[in-house]
């Protein structure tokens, strides 16, 4: 009877140990799954960050290009303005030096 009792006790202990082992295995599997998920999220966040950084860099590049073009356009407009001013100044200078050439009607009025 004692031997039977001991056998049952041993069996019960064995079953309890097996149950504990399974619980531990489940916990570890759950932890591993959680870590894998966290790692995946981290990777995805990093990927999104890189995409965003590339997008921003491209935008900056385009803006810089646009500014460069605009500056070039302004420079050309300024150059044209200056050339026109020089031309007008030269014309005025020529008229001062030789007023008769300016407009025939004024020169005829002066003669009268």
PDB file of N, CA and C in Angstrom:
ATOM      1  N   UNK A   1       0.822  -1.204   0.000  1.00  0.00           N
ATOM      2  CA  UNK A   1       0.000   0.000   0.000  1.00  0.00           C
ATOM      3  C   UNK A   1       0.864   1.265   0.000  1.00  0.00           C
ATOM      4  N   UNK A   2       1.918   1.245   0.792  1.00  0.00           N
ATOM      5  CA  UNK A   2       2.834   2.382   0.817  1.00  0.00           C
ATOM      6  C   UNK A   2       3.548   2.533  -0.524  1.00  0.00           C
ATOM      7  N   UNK A   3       3.907   1.385  -1.068  1.00  0.00           N
ATOM      8  CA  UNK A   3       4.587   1.408  -2.376  1.00  0.00           C
ATOM      9  C   UNK A   3       3.663   2.035  -3.426  1.00  0.00           C
ATOM     10  N   UNK A   4       2.393   1.645  -3.367  1.00  0.00           N
ATOM     11  CA  UNK A   4       1.384   2.207  -4.302  1.00  0.00           C
ATOM     12  C   UNK A   4       1.261   3.714  -4.093  1.00  0.00           C
ATOM     13  N   UNK A   5       1.208   4.113  -2.810  1.00  0.00           N
ATOM     14  CA  UNK A   5       1.112   5.537  -2.469  1.00  0.00           C
ATOM     15  C   UNK A   5       2.331   6.297  -3.025  1.00  0.00           C
ATOM     16  N   UNK A   6       3.518   5.751  -2.813  1.00  0.00           N
ATOM     17  CA  UNK A   6       4.760   6.362  -3.298  1.00  0.00           C
ATOM     18  C   UNK A   6       4.734   6.477  -4.822  1.00  0.00           C
ATOM     19  N   UNK A   7       4.250   5.388  -5.471  1.00  0.00           N
ATOM     20  CA  UNK A   7       4.175   5.390  -6.934  1.00  0.00           C
ATOM     21  C   UNK A   7       3.242   6.494  -7.420  1.00  0.00           C
ATOM     22  N   UNK A   8       2.080   6.620  -6.767  1.00  0.00           N
ATOM     23  CA  UNK A   8       1.118   7.669  -7.131  1.00  0.00           C
ATOM     24  C   UNK A   8       1.720   9.058  -6.912  1.00  0.00           C
ATOM     25  N   UNK A   9       2.394   9.198  -5.773  1.00  0.00           N
ATOM     26  CA  UNK A   9       3.024  10.489  -5.466  1.00  0.00           C
ATOM     27  C   UNK A   9       4.059  10.845  -6.537  1.00  0.00           C
ATOM     28  N   UNK A  10       4.868   9.866  -6.877  1.00  0.00           N
ATOM     29  CA  UNK A  10       5.904  10.069  -7.893  1.00  0.00           C
ATOM     30  C   UNK A  10       5.251  10.459  -9.232  1.00  0.00           C
ATOM     31  N   UNK A  11       4.183   9.760  -9.563  1.00  0.00           N
ATOM     32  CA  UNK A  11       3.439  10.045 -10.811  1.00  0.00           C
ATOM     33  C   UNK A  11       2.892  11.478 -10.795  1.00  0.00           C
ATOM     34  N   UNK A  12       2.311  11.826  -9.633  1.00  0.00           N
ATOM     35  CA  UNK A  12       1.757  13.183  -9.487  1.00  0.00           C
ATOM     36  C   UNK A  12       2.866  14.249  -9.641  1.00  0.00           C
ATOM     37  N   UNK A  13       3.994  14.003  -9.004  1.00  0.00           N
ATOM     38  CA  UNK A  13       5.132  14.936  -9.104  1.00  0.00           C
ATOM     39  C   UNK A  13       5.606  15.042 -10.562  1.00  0.00           C
ATOM     40  N   UNK A  14       5.651  13.887 -11.224  1.00  0.00           N
ATOM     41  CA  UNK A  14       6.083  13.874 -12.616  1.00  0.00           C
ATOM     42  C   UNK A  14       5.138  14.715 -13.482  1.00  0.00           C
ATOM     43  N   UNK A  15       3.828  14.500 -13.257  1.00  0.00           N
ATOM     44  CA  UNK A  15       2.820  15.264 -14.017  1.00  0.00           C
ATOM     45  C   UNK A  15       2.943  16.770 -13.732  1.00  0.00           C
ATOM     46  N   UNK A  16       3.118  17.113 -12.468  1.00  0.00           N
ATOM     47  CA  UNK A  16       3.246  18.536 -12.065  1.00  0.00           C
ATOM     48  C   UNK A  16       4.499  19.155 -12.718  1.00  0.00           C
ATOM     49  N   UNK A  17       5.600  18.412 -12.695  1.00  0.00           N
ATOM     50  CA  UNK A  17       6.843  18.897 -13.312  1.00  0.00           C
ATOM     51  C   UNK A  17       6.638  19.114 -14.805  1.00  0.00           C
ATOM     52  N   UNK A  18       5.941  18.194 -15.456  1.00  0.00           N
ATOM     53  CA  UNK A  18       5.646  18.297 -16.893  1.00  0.00           C
ATOM     54  C   UNK A  18       4.785  19.537 -17.168  1.00  0.00           C
ATOM     55  N   UNK A  19       3.783  19.746 -16.275  1.00  0.00           N
ATOM     56  CA  UNK A  19       2.897  20.910 -16.434  1.00  0.00           C
ATOM     57  C   UNK A  19       3.721  22.209 -16.316  1.00  0.00           C
ATOM     58  N   UNK A  20       4.570  22.248 -15.307  1.00  0.00           N
ATOM     59  CA  UNK A  20       5.432  23.428 -15.100  1.00  0.00           C
ATOM     60  C   UNK A  20       6.348  23.648 -16.308  1.00  0.00           C
ATOM     61  N   UNK A  21       6.877  22.540 -16.841  1.00  0.00           N
ATOM     62  CA  UNK A  21       7.765  22.632 -18.010  1.00  0.00           C
ATOM     63  C   UNK A  21       7.020  23.225 -19.210  1.00  0.00           C
ATOM     64  N   UNK A  22       5.769  22.768 -19.400  1.00  0.00           N
ATOM     65  CA  UNK A  22       4.961  23.275 -20.509  1.00  0.00           C
ATOM     66  C   UNK A  22       4.664  24.771 -20.326  1.00  0.00           C
ATOM     67  N   UNK A  23       4.295  25.135 -19.082  1.00  0.00           N
ATOM     68  CA  UNK A  23       4.012  26.554 -18.799  1.00  0.00           C
ATOM     69  C   UNK A  23       5.245  27.399 -19.128  1.00  0.00           C
ATOM     70  N   UNK A  24       6.410  26.934 -18.685  1.00  0.00           N
ATOM     71  CA  UNK A  24       7.680  27.653 -18.927  1.00  0.00           C
ATOM     72  C   UNK A  24       7.954  27.761 -20.428  1.00  0.00           C
ATOM     73  N   UNK A  25       7.738  26.641 -21.148  1.00  0.00           N
ATOM     74  CA  UNK A  25       7.968  26.625 -22.599  1.00  0.00           C
ATOM     75  C   UNK A  25       7.041  27.634 -23.287  1.00  0.00           C
ATOM     76  N   UNK A  26       5.768  27.678 -22.824  1.00  0.00           N
ATOM     77  CA  UNK A  26       4.802  28.626 -23.396  1.00  0.00           C
ATOM     78  C   UNK A  26       5.255  30.054 -23.155  1.00  0.00           C
ATOM     79  N   UNK A  27       5.691  30.328 -21.917  1.00  0.00           N
ATOM     80  CA  UNK A  27       6.174  31.671 -21.558  1.00  0.00           C
ATOM     81  C   UNK A  27       7.332  32.072 -22.468  1.00  0.00           C
ATOM     82  N   UNK A  28       8.260  31.160 -22.651  1.00  0.00           N
ATOM     83  CA  UNK A  28       9.439  31.462 -23.470  1.00  0.00           C
ATOM     84  C   UNK A  28       9.051  31.711 -24.933  1.00  0.00           C
ATOM     85  N   UNK A  29       8.128  30.882 -25.424  1.00  0.00           N
ATOM     86  CA  UNK A  29       7.663  31.043 -26.811  1.00  0.00           C
ATOM     87  C   UNK A  29       6.986  32.407 -26.971  1.00  0.00           C
ATOM     88  N   UNK A  30       6.173  32.772 -25.994  1.00  0.00           N
ATOM     89  CA  UNK A  30       5.460  34.057 -26.015  1.00  0.00           C
ATOM     90  C   UNK A  30       6.466  35.210 -26.014  1.00  0.00           C
ATOM     91  N   UNK A  31       7.460  35.101 -25.154  1.00  0.00           N
ATOM     92  CA  UNK A  31       8.510  36.138 -25.058  1.00  0.00           C
ATOM     93  C   UNK A  31       9.275  36.251 -26.383  1.00  0.00           C
ATOM     94  N   UNK A  32       9.611  35.113 -26.971  1.00  0.00           N
ATOM     95  CA  UNK A  32      10.328  35.104 -28.250  1.00  0.00           C
ATOM     96  C   UNK A  32       9.479  35.764 -29.332  1.00  0.00           C
ATOM     97  N   UNK A  33       8.177  35.449 -29.339  1.00  0.00           N
ATOM     98  CA  UNK A  33       7.266  36.029 -30.328  1.00  0.00           C
ATOM     99  C   UNK A  33       7.182  37.553 -30.132  1.00  0.00           C
ATOM    100  N   UNK A  34       7.098  37.961 -28.868  1.00  0.00           N
ATOM    101  CA  UNK A  34       7.006  39.390 -28.554  1.00  0.00           C
ATOM    102  C   UNK A  34       8.273  40.131 -29.028  1.00  0.00           C
ATOM    103  N   UNK A  35       9.418  39.516 -28.772  1.00  0.00           N
ATOM    104  CA  UNK A  35      10.685  40.132 -29.191  1.00  0.00           C
ATOM    105  C   UNK A  35      10.778  40.222 -30.715  1.00  0.00           C
ATOM    106  N   UNK A  36      10.354  39.155 -31.385  1.00  0.00           N
ATOM    107  CA  UNK A  36      10.386  39.140 -32.853  1.00  0.00           C
ATOM    108  C   UNK A  36       9.497  40.253 -33.407  1.00  0.00           C
ATOM    109  N   UNK A  37       8.324  40.422 -32.791  1.00  0.00           N
ATOM    110  CA  UNK A  37       7.383  41.451 -33.229  1.00  0.00           C
ATOM    111  C   UNK A  37       7.989  42.840 -33.009  1.00  0.00           C
ATOM    112  N   UNK A  38       8.602  43.023 -31.844  1.00  0.00           N
ATOM    113  CA  UNK A  38       9.235  44.308 -31.533  1.00  0.00           C
ATOM    114  C   UNK A  38      10.347  44.606 -32.539  1.00  0.00           C
ATOM    115  N   UNK A  39      11.122  43.592 -32.864  1.00  0.00           N
ATOM    116  CA  UNK A  39      12.221  43.750 -33.827  1.00  0.00           C
ATOM    117  C   UNK A  39      11.671  44.124 -35.201  1.00  0.00           C
ATOM    118  N   UNK A  40      10.586  43.473 -35.587  1.00  0.00           N
ATOM    119  CA  UNK A  40       9.958  43.756 -36.885  1.00  0.00           C
ATOM    120  C   UNK A  40       9.456  45.208 -36.911  1.00  0.00           C
ATOM    121  N   UNK A  41       8.811  45.626 -35.821  1.00  0.00           N
ATOM    122  CA  UNK A  41       8.313  47.001 -35.747  1.00  0.00           C
ATOM    123  C   UNK A  41       9.466  47.998 -35.824  1.00  0.00           C
ATOM    124  N   UNK A  42      10.568  47.654 -35.127  1.00  0.00           N
ATOM    125  CA  UNK A  42      11.740  48.531 -35.136  1.00  0.00           C
ATOM    126  C   UNK A  42      12.278  48.675 -36.567  1.00  0.00           C
ATOM    127  N   UNK A  43      12.378  47.528 -37.259  1.00  0.00           N
ATOM    128  CA  UNK A  43      12.868  47.543 -38.647  1.00  0.00           C
ATOM    129  C   UNK A  43      11.969  48.365 -39.542  1.00  0.00           C
ATOM    130  N   UNK A  44      10.663  48.186 -39.384  1.00  0.00           N
ATOM    131  CA  UNK A  44       9.686  48.914 -40.208  1.00  0.00           C
ATOM    132  C   UNK A  44       9.781  50.412 -39.932  1.00  0.00           C
ATOM    133  N   UNK A  45       9.908  50.780 -38.658  1.00  0.00           N
ATOM    134  CA  UNK A  45      10.039  52.198 -38.294  1.00  0.00           C
ATOM    135  C   UNK A  45      11.296  52.789 -38.935  1.00  0.00           C
ATOM    136  N   UNK A  46      12.377  52.032 -38.911  1.00  0.00           N
ATOM    137  CA  UNK A  46      13.647  52.476 -39.508  1.00  0.00           C
ATOM    138  C   UNK A  46      13.474  52.663 -41.019  1.00  0.00           C
ATOM    139  N   UNK A  47      12.775  51.709 -41.640  1.00  0.00           N
ATOM    140  CA  UNK A  47      12.541  51.784 -43.093  1.00  0.00           C
ATOM    141  C   UNK A  47      11.733  53.053 -43.422  1.00  0.00           C
ATOM    142  N   UNK A  48      10.666  53.284 -42.635  1.00  0.00           N
ATOM    143  CA  UNK A  48       9.831  54.474 -42.847  1.00  0.00           C
ATOM    144  C   UNK A  48      10.656  55.755 -42.657  1.00  0.00           C
ATOM    145  N   UNK A  49      11.544  55.724 -41.642  1.00  0.00           N
ATOM    146  CA  UNK A  49      12.381  56.893 -41.354  1.00  0.00           C
ATOM    147  C   UNK A  49      13.293  57.189 -42.549  1.00  0.00           C
ATOM    148  N   UNK A  50      13.858  56.128 -43.125  1.00  0.00           N
ATOM    149  CA  UNK A  50      14.735  56.306 -44.282  1.00  0.00           C
ATOM    150  C   UNK A  50      13.961  56.850 -45.486  1.00  0.00           C
ATOM    151  N   UNK A  51      12.765  56.299 -45.704  1.00  0.00           N
ATOM    152  CA  UNK A  51      11.927  56.767 -46.819  1.00  0.00           C
ATOM    153  C   UNK A  51      11.638  58.257 -46.642  1.00  0.00           C
ATOM    154  N   UNK A  52      11.268  58.628 -45.414  1.00  0.00           N
ATOM    155  CA  UNK A  52      10.958  60.026 -45.098  1.00  0.00           C
ATOM    156  C   UNK A  52      12.187  60.912 -45.337  1.00  0.00           C
ATOM    157  N   UNK A  53      13.338  60.438 -44.878  1.00  0.00           N
ATOM    158  CA  UNK A  53      14.586  61.205 -45.042  1.00  0.00           C
ATOM    159  C   UNK A  53      14.895  61.404 -46.526  1.00  0.00           C
ATOM    160  N   UNK A  54      14.705  60.339 -47.318  1.00  0.00           N
ATOM    161  CA  UNK A  54      14.936  60.439 -48.762  1.00  0.00           C
ATOM    162  C   UNK A  54      13.984  61.449 -49.389  1.00  0.00           C
ATOM    163  N   UNK A  55      12.713  61.380 -48.972  1.00  0.00           N
ATOM    164  CA  UNK A  55      11.700  62.293 -49.503  1.00  0.00           C
ATOM    165  C   UNK A  55      12.098  63.740 -49.199  1.00  0.00           C
ATOM    166  N   UNK A  56      12.493  63.977 -47.936  1.00  0.00           N
ATOM    167  CA  UNK A  56      12.878  65.331 -47.529  1.00  0.00           C
ATOM    168  C   UNK A  56      14.108  65.802 -48.296  1.00  0.00           C
ATOM    169  N   UNK A  57      15.084  64.912 -48.474  1.00  0.00           N
ATOM    170  CA  UNK A  57      16.297  65.271 -49.210  1.00  0.00           C
ATOM    171  C   UNK A  57      15.939  65.651 -50.644  1.00  0.00           C
ATOM    172  N   UNK A  58      15.045  64.874 -51.254  1.00  0.00           N
ATOM    173  CA  UNK A  58      14.617  65.138 -52.637  1.00  0.00           C
ATOM    174  C   UNK A  58      13.905  66.487 -52.712  1.00  0.00           C
ATOM    175  N   UNK A  59      13.038  66.766 -51.721  1.00  0.00           N
ATOM    176  CA  UNK A  59      12.338  68.053 -51.684  1.00  0.00           C
ATOM    177  C   UNK A  59      13.333  69.201 -51.577  1.00  0.00           C
ATOM    178  N   UNK A  60      14.305  69.046 -50.667  1.00  0.00           N
ATOM    179  CA  UNK A  60      15.326  70.087 -50.491  1.00  0.00           C
ATOM    180  C   UNK A  60      16.082  70.307 -51.795  1.00  0.00           C
ATOM    181  N   UNK A  61      16.422  69.178 -52.464  1.00  0.00           N
ATOM    182  CA  UNK A  61      17.163  69.276 -53.721  1.00  0.00           C
ATOM    183  C   UNK A  61      16.341  70.055 -54.753  1.00  0.00           C
ATOM    184  N   UNK A  62      15.052  69.713 -54.851  1.00  0.00           N
ATOM    185  CA  UNK A  62      14.179  70.397 -55.800  1.00  0.00           C
ATOM    186  C   UNK A  62      14.043  71.882 -55.472  1.00  0.00           C
ATOM    187  N   UNK A  63      13.894  72.177 -54.160  1.00  0.00           N
ATOM    188  CA  UNK A  63      13.784  73.574 -53.745  1.00  0.00           C
ATOM    189  C   UNK A  63      15.036  74.347 -54.120  1.00  0.00           C
ATOM    190  N   UNK A  64      16.192  73.740 -53.838  1.00  0.00           N
ATOM    191  CA  UNK A  64      17.465  74.391 -54.148  1.00  0.00           C
ATOM    192  C   UNK A  64      17.562  74.658 -55.651  1.00  0.00           C
ATOM    193  N   UNK A  65      17.151  73.664 -56.440  1.00  0.00           N
ATOM    194  CA  UNK A  65      17.181  73.797 -57.902  1.00  0.00           C
ATOM    195  C   UNK A  65      16.263  74.934 -58.345  1.00  0.00           C
ATOM    196  N   UNK A  66      15.078  74.987 -57.743  1.00  0.00           N
ATOM    197  CA  UNK A  66      14.110  76.030 -58.071  1.00  0.00           C
ATOM    198  C   UNK A  66      14.676  77.409 -57.713  1.00  0.00           C
ATOM    199  N   UNK A  67      15.271  77.495 -56.530  1.00  0.00           N
ATOM    200  CA  UNK A  67      15.864  78.768 -56.094  1.00  0.00           C
ATOM    201  C   UNK A  67      16.987  79.173 -57.045  1.00  0.00           C
ATOM    202  N   UNK A  68      17.793  78.182 -57.449  1.00  0.00           N
ATOM    203  CA  UNK A  68      18.894  78.472 -58.369  1.00  0.00           C
ATOM    204  C   UNK A  68      18.348  79.026 -59.688  1.00  0.00           C
ATOM    205  N   UNK A  69      17.312  78.371 -60.198  1.00  0.00           N
ATOM    206  CA  UNK A  69      16.706  78.829 -61.467  1.00  0.00           C
ATOM    207  C   UNK A  69      16.135  80.237 -61.319  1.00  0.00           C
ATOM    208  N   UNK A  70      15.442  80.474 -60.196  1.00  0.00           N
ATOM    209  CA  UNK A  70      14.827  81.783 -59.948  1.00  0.00           C
ATOM    210  C   UNK A  70      15.908  82.865 -59.849  1.00  0.00           C
ATOM    211  N   UNK A  71      16.997  82.542 -59.140  1.00  0.00           N
ATOM    212  CA  UNK A  71      18.101  83.497 -58.998  1.00  0.00           C
ATOM    213  C   UNK A  71      18.695  83.816 -60.374  1.00  0.00           C
ATOM    214  N   UNK A  72      18.835  82.790 -61.200  1.00  0.00           N
ATOM    215  CA  UNK A  72      19.374  82.963 -62.558  1.00  0.00           C
ATOM    216  C   UNK A  72      18.442  83.861 -63.374  1.00  0.00           C
ATOM    217  N   UNK A  73      17.136  83.622 -63.236  1.00  0.00           N
ATOM    218  CA  UNK A  73      16.143  84.425 -63.959  1.00  0.00           C
ATOM    219  C   UNK A  73      16.244  85.894 -63.522  1.00  0.00           C
ATOM    220  N   UNK A  74      16.306  86.096 -62.200  1.00  0.00           N
ATOM    221  CA  UNK A  74      16.424  87.458 -61.661  1.00  0.00           C
ATOM    222  C   UNK A  74      17.702  88.135 -62.171  1.00  0.00           C
ATOM    223  N   UNK A  75      18.794  87.338 -62.206  1.00  0.00           N
ATOM    224  CA  UNK A  75      20.075  87.880 -62.669  1.00  0.00           C
ATOM    225  C   UNK A  75      19.963  88.340 -64.135  1.00  0.00           C
ATOM    226  N   UNK A  76      19.283  87.529 -64.929  1.00  0.00           N
ATOM    227  CA  UNK A  76      19.112  87.892 -66.341  1.00  0.00           C
ATOM    228  C   UNK A  76      18.260  89.147 -66.488  1.00  0.00           C
ATOM    229  N   UNK A  77      17.162  89.194 -65.702  1.00  0.00           N
ATOM    230  CA  UNK A  77      16.289  90.378 -65.751  1.00  0.00           C
ATOM    231  C   UNK A  77      17.098  91.620 -65.378  1.00  0.00           C
ATOM    232  N   UNK A  78      17.887  91.516 -64.320  1.00  0.00           N
ATOM    233  CA  UNK A  78      18.729  92.621 -63.847  1.00  0.00           C
ATOM    234  C   UNK A  78      19.718  93.032 -64.937  1.00  0.00           C
ATOM    235  N   UNK A  79      20.343  92.049 -65.575  1.00  0.00           N
ATOM    236  CA  UNK A  79      21.319  92.329 -66.638  1.00  0.00           C
ATOM    237  C   UNK A  79      20.637  93.060 -67.788  1.00  0.00           C
ATOM    238  N   UNK A  80      19.420  92.626 -68.145  1.00  0.00           N
ATOM    239  CA  UNK A  80      18.677  93.277 -69.224  1.00  0.00           C
ATOM    240  C   UNK A  80      18.353  94.724 -68.846  1.00  0.00           C
ATOM    241  N   UNK A  81      17.903  94.899 -67.587  1.00  0.00           N
ATOM    242  CA  UNK A  81      17.580  96.248 -67.092  1.00  0.00           C
ATOM    243  C   UNK A  81      18.796  97.161 -67.209  1.00  0.00           C
ATOM    244  N   UNK A  82      19.941  96.651 -66.741  1.00  0.00           N
ATOM    245  CA  UNK A  82      21.166  97.454 -66.754  1.00  0.00           C
ATOM    246  C   UNK A  82      21.575  97.787 -68.195  1.00  0.00           C
ATOM    247  N   UNK A  83      21.458  96.810 -69.077  1.00  0.00           N
ATOM    248  CA  UNK A  83      21.808  97.041 -70.481  1.00  0.00           C
ATOM    249  C   UNK A  83      20.903  98.122 -71.068  1.00  0.00           C
ATOM    250  N   UNK A  84      19.616  98.056 -70.750  1.00  0.00           N
ATOM    251  CA  UNK A  84      18.635  99.032 -71.242  1.00  0.00           C
ATOM    252  C   UNK A  84      18.965 100.421 -70.702  1.00  0.00           C
ATOM    253  N   UNK A  85      19.316 100.499 -69.411  1.00  0.00           N
ATOM    254  CA  UNK A  85      19.682 101.776 -68.804  1.00  0.00           C
ATOM    255  C   UNK A  85      20.912 102.372 -69.502  1.00  0.00           C
ATOM    256  N   UNK A  86      21.904 101.510 -69.718  1.00  0.00           N
ATOM    257  CA  UNK A  86      23.133 101.961 -70.395  1.00  0.00           C
ATOM    258  C   UNK A  86      22.809 102.493 -71.777  1.00  0.00           C
ATOM    259  N   UNK A  87      21.918 101.757 -72.469  1.00  0.00           N
ATOM    260  CA  UNK A  87      21.545 102.168 -73.819  1.00  0.00           C
ATOM    261  C   UNK A  87      20.872 103.535 -73.778  1.00  0.00           C
ATOM    262  N   UNK A  88      19.943 103.706 -72.816  1.00  0.00           N
ATOM    263  CA  UNK A  88      19.242 104.992 -72.692  1.00  0.00           C
ATOM    264  C   UNK A  88      20.214 106.112 -72.337  1.00  0.00           C
ATOM    265  N   UNK A  89      21.150 105.822 -71.426  1.00  0.00           N
ATOM    266  CA  UNK A  89      22.140 106.834 -71.041  1.00  0.00           C
ATOM    267  C   UNK A  89      22.977 107.242 -72.245  1.00  0.00           C
ATOM    268  N   UNK A  90      23.384 106.235 -73.017  1.00  0.00           N
ATOM    269  CA  UNK A  90      24.191 106.520 -74.212  1.00  0.00           C
ATOM    270  C   UNK A  90      23.395 107.387 -75.188  1.00  0.00           C
ATOM    271  N   UNK A  91      22.117 107.050 -75.328  1.00  0.00           N
ATOM    272  CA  UNK A  91      21.220 107.801 -76.225  1.00  0.00           C
ATOM    273  C   UNK A  91      21.089 109.250 -75.753  1.00  0.00           C
ATOM    274  N   UNK A  92      20.891 109.427 -74.423  1.00  0.00           N
ATOM    275  CA  UNK A  92      20.769 110.775 -73.860  1.00  0.00           C
ATOM    276  C   UNK A  92      22.067 111.567 -74.076  1.00  0.00           C
ATOM    277  N   UNK A  93      23.170 110.888 -73.845  1.00  0.00           N
ATOM    278  CA  UNK A  93      24.489 111.515 -74.025  1.00  0.00           C
ATOM    279  C   UNK A  93      24.638 111.981 -75.460  1.00  0.00           C
ATOM    280  N   UNK A  94      24.257 111.116 -76.401  1.00  0.00           N
ATOM    281  CA  UNK A  94      24.368 111.432 -77.836  1.00  0.00           C
ATOM    282  C   UNK A  94      23.484 112.634 -78.161  1.00  0.00           C
ATOM    283  N   UNK A  95      22.272 112.679 -77.579  1.00  0.00           N
ATOM    284  CA  UNK A  95      21.360 113.796 -77.838  1.00  0.00           C
ATOM    285  C   UNK A  95      21.917 115.100 -77.279  1.00  0.00           C
ATOM    286  N   UNK A  96      22.560 115.006 -76.094  1.00  0.00           N
ATOM    287  CA  UNK A  96      23.150 116.219 -75.511  1.00  0.00           C
ATOM    288  C   UNK A  96      24.285 116.749 -76.391  1.00  0.00           C
ATOM    289  N   UNK A  97      25.096 115.811 -76.888  1.00  0.00           N
ATOM    290  CA  UNK A  97      26.243 116.228 -77.700  1.00  0.00           C
ATOM    291  C   UNK A  97      25.814 116.734 -79.074  1.00  0.00           C
ATOM    292  N   UNK A  98      24.709 116.186 -79.590  1.00  0.00           N
ATOM    293  CA  UNK A  98      24.272 116.554 -80.933  1.00  0.00           C
ATOM    294  C   UNK A  98      22.750 116.708 -80.928  1.00  0.00           C
ATOM    295  N   UNK A  99      22.216 117.813 -80.412  1.00  0.00           N
ATOM    296  CA  UNK A  99      20.761 117.956 -80.263  1.00  0.00           C
ATOM    297  C   UNK A  99      19.998 117.948 -81.582  1.00  0.00           C
ATOM    298  N   UNK A 100      20.601 118.424 -82.661  1.00  0.00           N
ATOM    299  CA  UNK A 100      19.887 118.524 -83.932  1.00  0.00           C
ATOM    300  C   UNK A 100      19.479 117.150 -84.450  1.00  0.00           C
ATOM    301  N   UNK A 101      20.264 116.134 -84.128  1.00  0.00           N
ATOM    302  CA  UNK A 101      19.978 114.802 -84.641  1.00  0.00           C
ATOM    303  C   UNK A 101      18.753 114.212 -83.946  1.00  0.00           C
ATOM    304  N   UNK A 102      18.446 114.734 -82.742  1.00  0.00           N
ATOM    305  CA  UNK A 102      17.412 114.125 -81.922  1.00  0.00           C
ATOM    306  C   UNK A 102      16.090 114.029 -82.670  1.00  0.00           C
ATOM    307  N   UNK A 103      15.443 115.189 -82.878  1.00  0.00           N
ATOM    308  CA  UNK A 103      14.187 115.168 -83.622  1.00  0.00           C
ATOM    309  C   UNK A 103      14.186 116.354 -84.582  1.00  0.00           C
ATOM    310  N   UNK A 104      13.923 116.075 -85.812  1.00  0.00           N
ATOM    311  CA  UNK A 104      13.975 117.159 -86.807  1.00  0.00           C
ATOM    312  C   UNK A 104      13.051 118.319 -86.441  1.00  0.00           C
ATOM    313  N   UNK A 105      11.840 118.037 -85.888  1.00  0.00           N
ATOM    314  CA  UNK A 105      10.880 119.113 -85.656  1.00  0.00           C
ATOM    315  C   UNK A 105      11.391 120.101 -84.610  1.00  0.00           C
ATOM    316  N   UNK A 106      12.115 119.628 -83.596  1.00  0.00           N
ATOM    317  CA  UNK A 106      12.620 120.563 -82.587  1.00  0.00           C
ATOM    318  C   UNK A 106      13.720 121.428 -83.178  1.00  0.00           C
ATOM    319  N   UNK A 107      14.520 120.802 -84.029  1.00  0.00           N
ATOM    320  CA  UNK A 107      15.618 121.579 -84.611  1.00  0.00           C
ATOM    321  C   UNK A 107      15.058 122.663 -85.554  1.00  0.00           C
ATOM    322  N   UNK A 108      13.974 122.364 -86.261  1.00  0.00           N
ATOM    323  CA  UNK A 108      13.390 123.363 -87.155  1.00  0.00           C
ATOM    324  C   UNK A 108      12.761 124.473 -86.329  1.00  0.00           C
ATOM    325  N   UNK A 109      12.119 124.114 -85.207  1.00  0.00           N
ATOM    326  CA  UNK A 109      11.504 125.143 -84.353  1.00  0.00           C
ATOM    327  C   UNK A 109      12.591 126.083 -83.841  1.00  0.00           C
ATOM    328  N   UNK A 110      13.735 125.529 -83.480  1.00  0.00           N
ATOM    329  CA  UNK A 110      14.834 126.348 -82.959  1.00  0.00           C
ATOM    330  C   UNK A 110      15.307 127.345 -84.025  1.00  0.00           C
ATOM    331  N   UNK A 111      15.333 126.911 -85.267  1.00  0.00           N
ATOM    332  CA  UNK A 111      15.832 127.785 -86.332  1.00  0.00           C
ATOM    333  C   UNK A 111      14.905 128.972 -86.536  1.00  0.00           C
ATOM    334  N   UNK A 112      13.622 128.757 -86.329  1.00  0.00           N
ATOM    335  CA  UNK A 112      12.663 129.829 -86.617  1.00  0.00           C
ATOM    336  C   UNK A 112      12.778 130.973 -85.632  1.00  0.00           C
TER     337      UNK A 112
END
